[in-house]
């Protein structure tokens, strides 16, 4: 089953926990995943689960790479229509269409080890030029519907949300909270503003890199001094010696590493 209840909520005021795992797929494709025993989430299965617990508070655990954007919209709407508080807890990941589902909750909580990612919708197409243009137009409109869901939750401007999607933005719990995609962090003992872990991590990593580069630079300086001393003692050309060639290669690698550390970015 793509959805199941962790608690048999026999008491009227008892919370119900549901789980979304695996691909988010259309109802028409659900049988394929069921046949192979692959976890998947479908709108009808989710609506049926909610119908059994009308009026009760619901906790939806999410751990999904995403999937069909229209199937995600169906689950999003079902959560919005539920007559009770809906809390989304991001267990490991809420990526792509799964992040849209999370936006339907009254409260979004993320594990400190979880990730949330938003990006532009994509598709494949075949045919002549007008077919490609039509597909591009459809994707633009689909993006607008996704922006609607993100803006309703975050109150960010549409332009900023669009830029975040263009850049395929991956967010830790703290980043998601800062931008309004999440409301809190699970298991947290310290308020986010009191412990800027992300900034501290970035600073520490930079300090380590700089320390290594400084040590290498001191080594090169000592090497150059030694070479100068040797050249003064033995007046012969040493610039093209194998040792100097190896040192030049090392210097080039360190220089390249410095550039990557400063300008590198993660891409899928």
Coordinates of C-alpha atoms in Angstrom, one line a residue:
X1 CA 0.0 0.0 0.0
X2 CA 1.3 3.5 -0.9
X3 CA -0.3 5.0 2.2
X4 CA -0.9 3.4 5.6
X5 CA -1.8 4.5 9.1
X6 CA 0.6 4.1 12.0
X7 CA -2.1 4.6 14.5
X8 CA -5.5 2.9 14.6
X9 CA -7.1 6.1 15.9
X10 CA -10.0 4.7 17.9
X11 CA -10.3 7.8 20.1
X12 CA -12.0 10.8 18.5
X13 CA -9.2 13.2 19.5
X14 CA -6.3 10.9 18.7
X15 CA -4.0 12.0 15.9
X16 CA -3.6 9.9 12.8
X17 CA -0.3 9.3 11.1
X18 CA 0.0 8.6 7.4
X19 CA 3.1 8.2 5.3
X20 CA 4.1 9.2 1.7
X21 CA 7.0 7.2 0.3
X22 CA 8.4 6.5 -3.1
X23 CA 7.2 8.0 -6.4
X24 CA 4.2 10.2 -6.6
X25 CA 2.2 8.6 -9.5
X26 CA -1.2 8.9 -11.2
X27 CA -4.0 6.6 -10.3
X28 CA -3.7 5.0 -13.7
X29 CA -0.1 4.0 -13.1
X30 CA -0.6 2.8 -9.6
X31 CA -1.1 -0.9 -10.6
X32 CA 2.4 -1.1 -12.0
X33 CA 4.0 -0.1 -8.7
X34 CA 1.7 -2.4 -6.8
X35 CA 2.5 -5.3 -9.1
X36 CA 6.2 -5.0 -8.4
X37 CA 5.8 -4.1 -4.8
X38 CA 7.4 -0.6 -5.2
X39 CA 6.2 2.1 -2.8
X40 CA 4.2 4.8 -4.5
X41 CA 1.8 7.5 -3.6
X42 CA -1.5 8.1 -5.5
X43 CA -4.2 10.7 -5.1
X44 CA -7.1 8.2 -4.7
X45 CA -5.3 6.2 -2.1
X46 CA -4.6 9.3 -0.1
X47 CA -8.1 10.6 -0.3
X48 CA -9.5 7.3 0.8
X49 CA -7.1 7.3 3.8
X50 CA -8.2 10.8 4.8
X51 CA -11.9 9.9 4.4
X52 CA -11.5 7.4 7.2
X53 CA -10.3 10.1 9.6
X54 CA -12.4 13.2 8.9
X55 CA -12.2 15.8 11.6
X56 CA -9.1 14.3 13.2
X57 CA -5.7 15.8 13.3
X58 CA -3.4 14.3 10.7
X59 CA 0.4 13.9 10.6
X60 CA 1.8 13.2 7.1
X61 CA 5.3 11.9 7.0
X62 CA 7.0 12.6 3.7
X63 CA 10.0 10.8 2.2
X64 CA 9.8 11.1 -1.5
X65 CA 11.8 12.1 -4.6
X66 CA 8.6 13.5 -6.2
X67 CA 7.0 12.4 -9.4
X68 CA 3.8 13.4 -11.3
X69 CA 3.0 17.0 -10.7
X70 CA -0.7 16.5 -11.3
X71 CA -0.9 13.6 -8.9
X72 CA 0.9 15.8 -6.4
X73 CA -1.7 18.5 -7.0
X74 CA -4.5 16.0 -6.1
X75 CA -2.8 15.1 -2.8
X76 CA -2.2 18.8 -2.1
X77 CA -5.9 19.6 -2.6
X78 CA -7.0 16.6 -0.4
X79 CA -4.8 17.9 2.4
X80 CA -6.1 21.4 2.1
X81 CA -9.7 20.2 2.2
X82 CA -9.2 18.0 5.3
X83 CA -11.3 19.1 8.3
X84 CA -8.7 19.0 10.9
X85 CA -5.1 20.1 11.5
X86 CA -2.6 18.7 9.0
X87 CA 1.1 18.5 10.0
X88 CA 3.7 17.5 7.4
X89 CA 6.9 16.0 8.8
X90 CA 9.7 15.7 6.3
X91 CA 11.4 12.5 7.2
X92 CA 14.3 12.3 4.7
X93 CA 13.5 14.3 1.7
X94 CA 10.6 16.2 0.1
X95 CA 12.0 16.8 -3.4
X96 CA 10.3 18.2 -6.5
X97 CA 6.6 17.3 -6.5
X98 CA 6.8 16.0 -2.9
X99 CA 7.7 19.5 -1.8
X100 CA 4.5 20.8 -3.3
X101 CA 2.5 18.3 -1.2
X102 CA 4.3 19.5 2.0
X103 CA 3.1 23.1 1.3
X104 CA -0.5 22.0 1.9
X105 CA 0.0 21.3 5.6
X106 CA -0.9 23.8 8.3
X107 CA 2.5 23.2 9.8
X108 CA 5.6 21.9 8.1
X109 CA 8.3 20.3 10.3
X110 CA 11.6 19.0 9.0
X111 CA 14.1 16.5 10.5
X112 CA 17.5 18.2 11.0
X113 CA 18.8 15.5 8.6
X114 CA 16.2 16.0 5.9
X115 CA 16.3 18.0 2.7
X116 CA 13.7 19.9 0.7
X117 CA 14.2 20.8 -3.0
X118 CA 12.3 22.9 -5.5
X119 CA 12.9 23.2 -9.2
X120 CA 11.2 23.7 -12.5
X121 CA 8.9 21.1 -14.0
X122 CA 10.3 19.1 -16.9
X123 CA 8.9 16.8 -19.5
X124 CA 9.9 15.1 -22.7
X125 CA 8.3 15.7 -26.1
X126 CA 8.5 14.5 -29.7
X127 CA 7.1 15.9 -32.9
X128 CA 7.6 19.0 -35.0
X129 CA 8.6 22.5 -33.9
X130 CA 5.0 23.6 -33.0
X131 CA 4.8 20.5 -30.7
X132 CA 7.9 21.6 -28.9
X133 CA 6.7 25.1 -28.5
X134 CA 3.4 23.8 -27.1
X135 CA 5.2 21.6 -24.6
X136 CA 7.2 24.6 -23.5
X137 CA 4.1 26.7 -23.1
X138 CA 2.5 24.0 -21.0
X139 CA 5.5 23.7 -18.8
X140 CA 5.4 27.5 -18.2
X141 CA 1.8 27.2 -17.0
X142 CA 2.5 24.2 -14.8
X143 CA 5.3 26.2 -13.2
X144 CA 2.8 28.9 -12.4
X145 CA 0.6 26.5 -10.5
X146 CA 3.6 25.3 -8.5
X147 CA 4.6 28.8 -7.7
X148 CA 1.0 29.3 -6.4
X149 CA 1.5 26.5 -3.9
X150 CA 4.9 27.8 -2.7
X151 CA 3.7 31.4 -2.5
X152 CA 0.6 30.5 -0.5
X153 CA 2.9 28.9 2.1
X154 CA 5.9 31.2 2.1
X155 CA 4.5 34.6 1.1
X156 CA 7.7 35.1 -0.9
X157 CA 7.4 37.1 -4.1
X158 CA 6.7 35.1 -7.3
X159 CA 9.9 36.4 -8.8
X160 CA 12.0 35.1 -5.9
X161 CA 10.3 31.7 -6.0
X162 CA 10.8 31.5 -9.7
X163 CA 14.5 32.2 -9.3
X164 CA 14.8 29.6 -6.6
X165 CA 13.1 27.1 -8.9
X166 CA 15.3 28.1 -11.9
X167 CA 18.4 27.4 -9.7
X168 CA 17.1 24.0 -8.4
X169 CA 17.4 25.0 -4.8
X170 CA 18.2 22.4 -2.1
X171 CA 17.2 23.5 1.4
X172 CA 18.2 22.2 4.8
X173 CA 15.7 22.6 7.6
X174 CA 17.2 25.9 8.7
X175 CA 17.3 27.3 5.1
X176 CA 13.7 26.2 4.5
X177 CA 12.6 27.8 7.8
X178 CA 14.4 31.1 6.8
X179 CA 12.5 31.2 3.5
X180 CA 9.2 30.2 4.9
X181 CA 9.0 26.7 3.4
X182 CA 9.1 25.1 6.8
X183 CA 7.8 26.2 10.2
X184 CA 10.1 24.3 12.6
X185 CA 12.7 21.6 13.1
X186 CA 12.0 18.2 14.7
X187 CA 14.0 17.3 17.7
X188 CA 15.6 20.7 17.9
X189 CA 16.8 21.8 21.4
X190 CA 18.0 25.3 20.4
X191 CA 16.2 28.0 18.4
X192 CA 17.6 28.4 14.8
X193 CA 18.5 32.0 15.3
X194 CA 20.6 31.2 18.4
X195 CA 22.7 28.6 16.6
X196 CA 23.6 29.4 13.0
X197 CA 25.0 26.0 12.3
X198 CA 25.0 26.3 8.5
X199 CA 27.1 29.5 8.6
X200 CA 29.4 28.0 11.2
X201 CA 29.9 24.9 9.0
X202 CA 30.7 26.9 5.9
X203 CA 33.2 29.1 7.9
X204 CA 34.9 26.1 9.4
X205 CA 35.3 24.4 6.1
X206 CA 36.7 27.5 4.5
X207 CA 39.2 27.8 7.5
X208 CA 40.4 24.2 6.9
X209 CA 40.9 24.8 3.2
X210 CA 42.7 28.0 3.8
X211 CA 44.9 26.4 6.5
X212 CA 45.9 23.7 4.0
X213 CA 46.7 26.1 1.3
X214 CA 48.7 28.3 3.7
X215 CA 50.8 25.3 4.7
X216 CA 51.4 24.4 1.0
X217 CA 52.4 28.0 0.3
X218 CA 55.0 27.9 3.1
X219 CA 56.3 24.7 1.6
X220 CA 56.7 26.4 -1.8
X221 CA 58.4 29.4 -0.3
X222 CA 61.0 27.1 1.5
X223 CA 61.5 25.2 -1.8
X224 CA 62.1 28.4 -3.7
X225 CA 64.7 29.5 -1.1
X226 CA 66.4 26.2 -1.4
X227 CA 66.5 26.4 -5.2
X228 CA 67.9 29.9 -5.0
X229 CA 70.6 28.7 -2.7
X230 CA 71.5 25.8 -5.0
X231 CA 71.5 27.9 -8.1
X232 CA 74.0 30.3 -6.4
X233 CA 76.2 27.4 -5.5
X234 CA 76.0 25.6 -8.8
X235 CA 75.6 28.0 -11.8
X236 CA 73.7 25.8 -14.1
X237 CA 70.2 25.8 -15.6
X238 CA 67.7 24.0 -13.3
X239 CA 64.4 25.5 -14.3
X240 CA 63.5 22.5 -16.5
X241 CA 64.6 19.8 -14.1
X242 CA 62.2 17.0 -13.3
X243 CA 61.9 18.2 -9.7
X244 CA 60.9 21.7 -10.8
X245 CA 58.4 20.3 -13.3
X246 CA 56.8 18.2 -10.5
X247 CA 56.7 21.3 -8.2
X248 CA 55.0 23.3 -11.0
X249 CA 52.4 20.6 -11.4
X250 CA 51.7 20.6 -7.7
X251 CA 51.4 24.4 -7.7
X252 CA 49.0 24.3 -10.6
X253 CA 46.8 21.7 -8.8
X254 CA 46.7 23.7 -5.6
X255 CA 45.8 26.8 -7.7
X256 CA 43.0 24.9 -9.4
X257 CA 41.7 23.5 -6.1
X258 CA 41.6 27.1 -4.7
X259 CA 39.5 28.2 -7.6
X260 CA 37.1 25.2 -7.3
X261 CA 36.7 25.9 -3.6
X262 CA 35.8 29.5 -4.2
X263 CA 33.7 29.2 -7.4
X264 CA 32.5 25.6 -7.5
X265 CA 28.8 24.7 -7.2
X266 CA 26.8 21.5 -6.9
X267 CA 24.9 20.4 -9.9
X268 CA 22.9 17.2 -10.5

